[in-house]
Amino acid sequence: MTNIEKSARGLVLLTIFCGVSACGYIFGDDGVFRDPAEDYKKAPETSVITVPEGKNSNFSQEIYAIPYVEDSLILEGEFEVPRPTPLVAGESDEIVRIQKLGDQTWALVAMAPGEVWPQVRSFVTASGLQIARVDARSGIMESGWVQLQDQPMAARFRFRIEQGVQRGSSELHVLQMSQVGDVENWPAKSDNLELESEMLRGVAQYIANSTDAASVSMVADQALSASGKISLQEAPEGYTFVRVGLPFSRAWASLARALQRATFEITDRDRSTGLYYVKFIGPSDEDGAGWFDWLFGEEEHPLAGRDFRVTMTEENERQVIIRIKSQEGSEPLTKREEQGLLTVIKGSIN
């Protein structure tokens, strides 16, 4: 018998053997070639890795940390499951937008910090600036001194990237410093606001033009990305509110823009008491129901035309609380209506 015939005979015997009695021995749970796909379910839980004091513990941190989501309100009684709400309402097609409040200017970017970071670094390099310091975990990048045309003294710039109000968004701040006086410590605000503004516009335009080729910095994304600075929560007393991680002055201005984008008409306001008087208009026929559908389903918008009070209370210097109530003497909002309108407002704040 030739070697080929012996091999063929062995293969036939193996096939018959598996077919009648022993495939489990070869491929079963206890077989030689078993499928290990379910092994993770049996893996024991071990203690957290302890890194000796003074050693770098970055390697043991979660690369894809799952942020805590606070929008977990539960409505009482039976109701129709609404459609998912959008992450950001309003001008969602704008990748980069310059924001201004007083003498503060920053760029709002509809990209996660981990995507913005390499874009900023690429811009700095393409602009011919020397990078003097980089701290991806803090979202800070500093240039070296550079002599700009038509400027009497050299300047340097600090780029700071942080998580935006909405998840999946970022804020980009630029700080300018002139080479005069104390050059060791960065100033609280730019020495030359015009140079700051020019640099911010330049990097914002670069990001807007480069979104198709955007890469991701895992270090910056891990350190800076989160679920956002805004959440919908329920108080122990039972009412719903929006918590925003912004100082009062900026949150007040952001709320005004958000109300308009959420189709509220502002009829009056009182900043000293943190109060907006508004009328809910609802989406126009030209725009269609769009993302308002989730709130009212197939119905016409039953709250359209009603007046409300939107209040903002300062919780601390970096955090405010937003509530919505019916006008005095009007029918109170149901829990679903209260949560629905606040969700519409929440999705429009940036």
GROMACS .gro file of C-alpha atoms in nm:
model
  350
    1MET     CA    1   0.000   0.000   0.000
    2THR     CA    2   0.144   0.338  -0.099
    3ASN     CA    3   0.185   0.631   0.139
    4ILE     CA    4  -0.094   0.818  -0.042
    5GLU     CA    5  -0.330   0.525  -0.002
    6LYS     CA    6  -0.241   0.499   0.367
    7SER     CA    7  -0.307   0.872   0.418
    8ALA     CA    8  -0.639   0.853   0.234
    9ARG     CA    9  -0.745   0.551   0.437
   10GLY     CA   10  -0.653   0.731   0.758
   11LEU     CA   11  -0.856   1.036   0.656
   12VAL     CA   12  -1.162   0.819   0.580
   13LEU     CA   13  -1.130   0.644   0.915
   14LEU     CA   14  -1.097   0.981   1.095
   15THR     CA   15  -1.410   1.109   0.917
   16ILE     CA   16  -1.610   0.800   1.008
   17PHE     CA   17  -1.473   0.814   1.363
   18CYS     CA   18  -1.588   1.176   1.408
   19GLY     CA   19  -1.922   1.107   1.240
   20VAL     CA   20  -2.022   0.818   1.467
   21SER     CA   21  -1.887   0.895   1.808
   22ALA     CA   22  -1.603   1.130   1.875
   23CYS     CA   23  -1.641   1.477   1.714
   24GLY     CA   24  -1.690   1.610   2.064
   25TYR     CA   25  -1.346   1.479   2.156
   26ILE     CA   26  -1.188   1.682   1.876
   27PHE     CA   27  -1.407   1.996   1.858
   28GLY     CA   28  -1.635   1.991   2.165
   29ASP     CA   29  -1.612   2.195   2.485
   30ASP     CA   30  -1.345   1.958   2.618
   31GLY     CA   31  -1.196   1.876   2.278
   32VAL     CA   32  -0.848   1.933   2.149
   33PHE     CA   33  -0.962   2.213   1.916
   34ARG     CA   34  -1.238   2.362   2.133
   35ASP     CA   35  -1.377   2.712   2.074
   36PRO     CA   36  -1.238   2.951   2.342
   37ALA     CA   37  -1.480   3.235   2.254
   38GLU     CA   38  -1.682   3.190   2.575
   39ASP     CA   39  -1.384   3.157   2.810
   40TYR     CA   40  -1.412   3.518   2.928
   41LYS     CA   41  -1.739   3.431   3.106
   42LYS     CA   42  -1.551   3.195   3.337
   43ALA     CA   43  -1.258   3.428   3.404
   44PRO     CA   44  -1.216   3.497   3.778
   45GLU     CA   45  -1.218   3.855   3.903
   46THR     CA   46  -0.876   3.957   4.028
   47SER     CA   47  -0.763   4.243   4.245
   48VAL     CA   48  -0.671   4.578   4.091
   49ILE     CA   49  -0.307   4.607   3.991
   50THR     CA   50  -0.114   4.801   4.255
   51VAL     CA   51   0.172   5.008   4.118
   52PRO     CA   52   0.460   5.082   4.358
   53GLU     CA   53   0.476   5.439   4.479
   54GLY     CA   54   0.671   5.665   4.248
   55LYS     CA   55   0.617   5.443   3.943
   56ASN     CA   56   0.414   5.533   3.634
   57SER     CA   57   0.064   5.383   3.652
   58ASN     CA   58  -0.058   5.502   3.310
   59PHE     CA   59  -0.019   5.156   3.155
   60SER     CA   60  -0.280   5.007   3.388
   61GLN     CA   61  -0.555   5.262   3.324
   62GLU     CA   62  -0.861   5.193   3.110
   63ILE     CA   63  -0.798   5.295   2.749
   64TYR     CA   64  -1.167   5.301   2.664
   65ALA     CA   65  -1.322   5.418   2.989
   66ILE     CA   66  -1.702   5.405   2.987
   67PRO     CA   67  -1.838   5.739   3.114
   68TYR     CA   68  -2.120   5.749   3.364
   69VAL     CA   69  -2.448   5.851   3.199
   70GLU     CA   70  -2.680   6.046   3.425
   71ASP     CA   71  -2.975   6.071   3.186
   72SER     CA   72  -3.145   5.769   3.340
   73LEU     CA   73  -3.478   5.914   3.442
   74ILE     CA   74  -3.774   5.679   3.461
   75LEU     CA   75  -4.125   5.798   3.392
   76GLU     CA   76  -4.407   5.668   3.607
   77GLY     CA   77  -4.696   5.479   3.450
   78GLU     CA   78  -4.736   5.365   3.091
   79PHE     CA   79  -4.606   5.571   2.803
   80GLU     CA   80  -4.486   5.535   2.445
   81VAL     CA   81  -4.115   5.487   2.405
   82PRO     CA   82  -3.983   5.811   2.248
   83ARG     CA   83  -3.726   5.829   1.972
   84PRO     CA   84  -3.365   5.879   2.077
   85THR     CA   85  -3.274   6.243   2.124
   86PRO     CA   86  -2.991   6.396   1.917
   87LEU     CA   87  -2.652   6.455   2.074
   88VAL     CA   88  -2.645   6.820   1.971
   89ALA     CA   89  -2.925   7.029   1.831
   90GLY     CA   90  -2.903   7.342   1.622
   91GLU     CA   91  -2.619   7.398   1.379
   92SER     CA   92  -2.506   7.036   1.382
   93ASP     CA   93  -2.351   7.071   1.034
   94GLU     CA   94  -2.095   7.325   1.158
   95ILE     CA   95  -1.771   7.151   1.252
   96VAL     CA   96  -1.603   7.459   1.401
   97ARG     CA   97  -1.762   7.774   1.536
   98ILE     CA   98  -1.598   8.073   1.705
   99GLN     CA   99  -1.768   8.173   2.032
  100LYS     CA  100  -1.723   8.503   2.215
  101LEU     CA  101  -1.830   8.624   2.559
  102GLY     CA  102  -1.691   8.959   2.674
  103ASP     CA  103  -1.317   8.948   2.605
  104GLN     CA  104  -1.314   8.566   2.606
  105THR     CA  105  -1.298   8.389   2.270
  106TRP     CA  106  -1.279   8.019   2.198
  107ALA     CA  107  -1.356   7.770   1.923
  108LEU     CA  108  -1.635   7.517   1.964
  109VAL     CA  109  -1.546   7.202   1.767
  110ALA     CA  110  -1.793   6.922   1.692
  111MET     CA  111  -1.522   6.660   1.742
  112ALA     CA  112  -1.392   6.472   2.045
  113PRO     CA  113  -1.077   6.611   2.215
  114GLY     CA  114  -0.880   6.308   2.099
  115GLU     CA  115  -0.953   6.407   1.737
  116VAL     CA  116  -0.884   6.778   1.788
  117TRP     CA  117  -0.547   6.727   1.957
  118PRO     CA  118  -0.355   6.587   1.654
  119GLN     CA  119  -0.516   6.853   1.433
  120VAL     CA  120  -0.384   7.132   1.656
  121ARG     CA  121  -0.040   6.973   1.668
  122SER     CA  122  -0.039   6.942   1.290
  123PHE     CA  123  -0.140   7.309   1.259
  124VAL     CA  124   0.141   7.423   1.489
  125THR     CA  125   0.396   7.225   1.289
  126ALA     CA  126   0.259   7.343   0.952
  127SER     CA  127   0.272   7.705   1.073
  128GLY     CA  128   0.644   7.680   1.138
  129LEU     CA  129   0.607   7.719   1.515
  130GLN     CA  130   0.840   7.526   1.742
  131ILE     CA  131   0.662   7.312   2.002
  132ALA     CA  132   0.815   7.389   2.341
  133ARG     CA  133   0.588   7.187   2.570
  134VAL     CA  134   0.323   6.920   2.526
  135ASP     CA  135   0.092   6.775   2.789
  136ALA     CA  136  -0.170   6.561   2.617
  137ARG     CA  137  -0.334   6.456   2.945
  138SER     CA  138  -0.401   6.819   3.035
  139GLY     CA  139  -0.482   6.913   2.676
  140ILE     CA  140  -0.209   7.180   2.668
  141MET     CA  141   0.039   7.254   2.389
  142GLU     CA  142   0.281   7.549   2.404
  143SER     CA  143   0.486   7.701   2.125
  144GLY     CA  144   0.831   7.850   2.149
  145TRP     CA  145   0.901   8.220   2.099
  146VAL     CA  146   0.844   8.347   1.747
  147GLN     CA  147   0.901   8.688   1.591
  148LEU     CA  148   0.587   8.773   1.394
  149GLN     CA  149   0.585   9.015   1.105
  150ASP     CA  150   0.501   9.377   1.195
  151GLN     CA  151   0.519   9.299   1.568
  152PRO     CA  152   0.765   9.486   1.792
  153MET     CA  153   0.842   9.184   2.012
  154ALA     CA  154   0.838   8.808   1.999
  155ALA     CA  155   0.536   8.610   2.115
  156ARG     CA  156   0.445   8.257   2.210
  157PHE     CA  157   0.112   8.075   2.225
  158ARG     CA  158  -0.058   7.821   2.446
  159PHE     CA  159  -0.330   7.598   2.296
  160ARG     CA  160  -0.569   7.439   2.545
  161ILE     CA  161  -0.820   7.170   2.446
  162GLU     CA  162  -1.093   7.059   2.682
  163GLN     CA  163  -1.413   6.858   2.673
  164GLY     CA  164  -1.708   7.057   2.537
  165VAL     CA  165  -2.047   7.096   2.701
  166GLN     CA  166  -2.199   6.823   2.483
  167ARG     CA  167  -2.037   6.480   2.458
  168GLY     CA  168  -1.838   6.436   2.140
  169SER     CA  169  -1.748   6.807   2.128
  170SER     CA  170  -1.441   7.009   2.228
  171GLU     CA  171  -1.342   7.362   2.319
  172LEU     CA  172  -1.019   7.512   2.192
  173HIS     CA  173  -0.868   7.812   2.373
  174VAL     CA  174  -0.561   8.012   2.266
  175LEU     CA  175  -0.350   8.222   2.505
  176GLN     CA  176  -0.090   8.468   2.369
  177MET     CA  177   0.212   8.599   2.560
  178SER     CA  178   0.451   8.878   2.456
  179GLN     CA  179   0.823   8.857   2.535
  180VAL     CA  180   0.830   9.139   2.787
  181GLY     CA  181   0.841   9.152   3.167
  182ASP     CA  182   0.782   8.820   3.344
  183VAL     CA  183   0.822   8.558   3.073
  184GLU     CA  184   0.831   8.260   3.309
  185ASN     CA  185   0.462   8.257   3.400
  186TRP     CA  186   0.175   8.265   3.153
  187PRO     CA  187  -0.065   8.560   3.195
  188ALA     CA  188  -0.429   8.511   3.298
  189LYS     CA  189  -0.536   8.655   2.963
  190SER     CA  190  -0.355   8.731   2.638
  191ASP     CA  191  -0.119   9.029   2.621
  192ASN     CA  192  -0.240   9.096   2.267
  193LEU     CA  193  -0.604   9.000   2.208
  194GLU     CA  194  -0.572   9.069   1.835
  195LEU     CA  195  -0.291   8.814   1.797
  196GLU     CA  196  -0.491   8.566   2.006
  197SER     CA  197  -0.793   8.613   1.780
  198GLU     CA  198  -0.587   8.574   1.461
  199MET     CA  199  -0.424   8.254   1.588
  200LEU     CA  200  -0.759   8.111   1.701
  201ARG     CA  201  -0.919   8.182   1.363
  202GLY     CA  202  -0.622   8.024   1.188
  203VAL     CA  203  -0.628   7.697   1.383
  204ALA     CA  204  -1.010   7.683   1.364
  205GLN     CA  205  -1.000   7.716   0.986
  206TYR     CA  206  -0.727   7.451   0.966
  207ILE     CA  207  -0.938   7.206   1.167
  208ALA     CA  208  -1.247   7.279   0.955
  209ASN     CA  209  -1.049   7.210   0.636
  210SER     CA  210  -0.887   6.891   0.767
  211THR     CA  211  -1.177   6.696   0.917
  212ASP     CA  212  -1.172   6.430   0.643
  213ALA     CA  213  -0.815   6.336   0.734
  214ALA     CA  214  -0.855   6.357   1.111
  215SER     CA  215  -0.660   6.110   1.325
  216VAL     CA  216  -0.703   6.037   1.696
  217SER     CA  217  -0.471   6.078   1.993
  218MET     CA  218  -0.547   5.793   2.234
  219VAL     CA  219  -0.371   5.968   2.524
  220ALA     CA  220  -0.564   6.293   2.480
  221ASP     CA  221  -0.888   6.107   2.414
  222GLN     CA  222  -0.851   5.900   2.729
  223ALA     CA  223  -0.761   6.198   2.947
  224LEU     CA  224  -0.998   6.462   2.809
  225SER     CA  225  -1.300   6.290   2.658
  226ALA     CA  226  -1.601   6.242   2.881
  227SER     CA  227  -1.978   6.242   2.863
  228GLY     CA  228  -1.983   6.622   2.855
  229LYS     CA  229  -2.044   6.899   3.105
  230ILE     CA  230  -2.421   6.871   3.096
  231SER     CA  231  -2.670   6.619   3.231
  232LEU     CA  232  -3.042   6.573   3.293
  233GLN     CA  233  -3.113   6.474   3.653
  234GLU     CA  234  -3.397   6.429   3.898
  235ALA     CA  235  -3.401   6.587   4.244
  236PRO     CA  236  -3.512   6.391   4.553
  237GLU     CA  237  -3.821   6.614   4.558
  238GLY     CA  238  -3.921   6.469   4.220
  239TYR     CA  239  -3.862   6.759   3.982
  240THR     CA  240  -3.627   6.737   3.683
  241PHE     CA  241  -3.339   6.976   3.616
  242VAL     CA  242  -3.038   7.024   3.387
  243ARG     CA  243  -2.696   7.056   3.549
  244VAL     CA  244  -2.438   7.246   3.340
  245GLY     CA  245  -2.067   7.265   3.426
  246LEU     CA  246  -2.016   7.629   3.327
  247PRO     CA  247  -1.980   7.955   3.523
  248PHE     CA  248  -2.302   8.155   3.551
  249SER     CA  249  -2.207   8.432   3.306
  250ARG     CA  250  -2.127   8.193   3.023
  251ALA     CA  251  -2.416   7.956   3.104
  252TRP     CA  252  -2.660   8.251   3.101
  253ALA     CA  253  -2.552   8.354   2.751
  254SER     CA  254  -2.548   7.992   2.630
  255LEU     CA  255  -2.900   7.936   2.762
  256ALA     CA  256  -3.033   8.234   2.564
  257ARG     CA  257  -2.896   8.090   2.238
  258ALA     CA  258  -3.016   7.741   2.331
  259LEU     CA  259  -3.372   7.860   2.395
  260GLN     CA  260  -3.386   8.022   2.053
  261ARG     CA  261  -3.247   7.711   1.881
  262ALA     CA  262  -3.500   7.499   2.070
  263THR     CA  263  -3.779   7.719   1.924
  264PHE     CA  264  -3.858   7.916   2.237
  265GLU     CA  265  -3.934   8.286   2.203
  266ILE     CA  266  -3.777   8.490   2.484
  267THR     CA  267  -4.035   8.748   2.593
  268ASP     CA  268  -3.844   8.886   2.893
  269ARG     CA  269  -3.544   8.814   3.111
  270ASP     CA  270  -3.400   8.907   3.450
  271ARG     CA  271  -3.033   8.818   3.489
  272SER     CA  272  -3.019   8.922   3.855
  273THR     CA  273  -3.270   8.651   3.946
  274GLY     CA  274  -3.163   8.409   3.670
  275LEU     CA  275  -3.504   8.406   3.504
  276TYR     CA  276  -3.614   8.380   3.139
  277TYR     CA  277  -3.978   8.428   3.039
  278VAL     CA  278  -4.037   8.225   2.724
  279LYS     CA  279  -4.305   8.100   2.486
  280PHE     CA  280  -4.265   7.758   2.325
  281ILE     CA  281  -4.320   7.801   1.951
  282GLY     CA  282  -4.241   7.451   1.824
  283PRO     CA  283  -4.084   7.367   1.485
  284SER     CA  284  -4.210   7.542   1.175
  285ASP     CA  285  -4.392   7.356   0.897
  286GLU     CA  286  -4.105   7.438   0.659
  287ASP     CA  287  -3.854   7.269   0.887
  288GLY     CA  288  -4.084   6.977   0.959
  289ALA     CA  289  -4.117   6.809   1.295
  290GLY     CA  290  -3.759   6.684   1.274
  291TRP     CA  291  -3.599   6.597   1.605
  292PHE     CA  292  -3.898   6.729   1.803
  293ASP     CA  293  -4.090   6.416   1.700
  294TRP     CA  294  -3.947   6.219   1.989
  295LEU     CA  295  -4.131   6.441   2.240
  296PHE     CA  296  -4.484   6.431   2.105
  297GLY     CA  297  -4.486   6.139   1.860
  298GLU     CA  298  -4.765   6.164   1.605
  299GLU     CA  299  -4.952   6.446   1.779
  300GLU     CA  300  -4.943   6.814   1.705
  301HIS     CA  301  -4.722   6.986   1.958
  302PRO     CA  302  -4.964   7.034   2.250
  303LEU     CA  303  -4.731   7.273   2.434
  304ALA     CA  304  -4.687   7.510   2.138
  305GLY     CA  305  -4.800   7.860   2.228
  306ARG     CA  306  -4.769   7.808   2.603
  307ASP     CA  307  -4.567   8.039   2.828
  308PHE     CA  308  -4.301   7.912   3.067
  309ARG     CA  309  -4.041   8.032   3.314
  310VAL     CA  310  -3.687   7.900   3.274
  311THR     CA  311  -3.473   7.954   3.583
  312MET     CA  312  -3.097   7.933   3.627
  313THR     CA  313  -2.947   7.895   3.974
  314GLU     CA  314  -2.575   7.909   4.052
  315GLU     CA  315  -2.475   7.593   4.237
  316ASN     CA  316  -2.109   7.695   4.261
  317GLU     CA  317  -1.869   7.909   4.058
  318ARG     CA  318  -1.840   7.640   3.789
  319GLN     CA  319  -2.188   7.488   3.787
  320VAL     CA  320  -2.550   7.596   3.739
  321ILE     CA  321  -2.894   7.435   3.760
  322ILE     CA  322  -3.166   7.495   3.497
  323ARG     CA  323  -3.536   7.430   3.553
  324ILE     CA  324  -3.856   7.498   3.356
  325LYS     CA  325  -4.199   7.573   3.502
  326SER     CA  326  -4.537   7.683   3.374
  327GLN     CA  327  -4.629   8.046   3.419
  328GLU     CA  328  -4.803   8.122   3.746
  329GLY     CA  329  -5.173   8.043   3.719
  330SER     CA  330  -5.120   7.803   3.425
  331GLU     CA  331  -5.161   7.427   3.423
  332PRO     CA  332  -4.850   7.263   3.569
  333LEU     CA  333  -4.628   7.052   3.346
  334THR     CA  334  -4.651   6.676   3.368
  335LYS     CA  335  -4.330   6.491   3.447
  336ARG     CA  336  -4.301   6.377   3.085
  337GLU     CA  337  -4.354   6.731   2.951
  338GLU     CA  338  -4.103   6.874   3.198
  339GLN     CA  339  -3.839   6.616   3.110
  340GLY     CA  340  -3.912   6.648   2.739
  341LEU     CA  341  -3.876   7.027   2.723
  342LEU     CA  342  -3.560   7.020   2.935
  343THR     CA  343  -3.411   6.755   2.706
  344VAL     CA  344  -3.479   6.981   2.406
  345ILE     CA  345  -3.305   7.270   2.585
  346LYS     CA  346  -3.019   7.048   2.704
  347GLY     CA  347  -2.944   6.934   2.350
  348SER     CA  348  -2.906   7.295   2.235
  349ILE     CA  349  -2.665   7.428   2.501
  350ASN     CA  350  -2.299   7.459   2.409
   0.00000   0.00000   0.00000
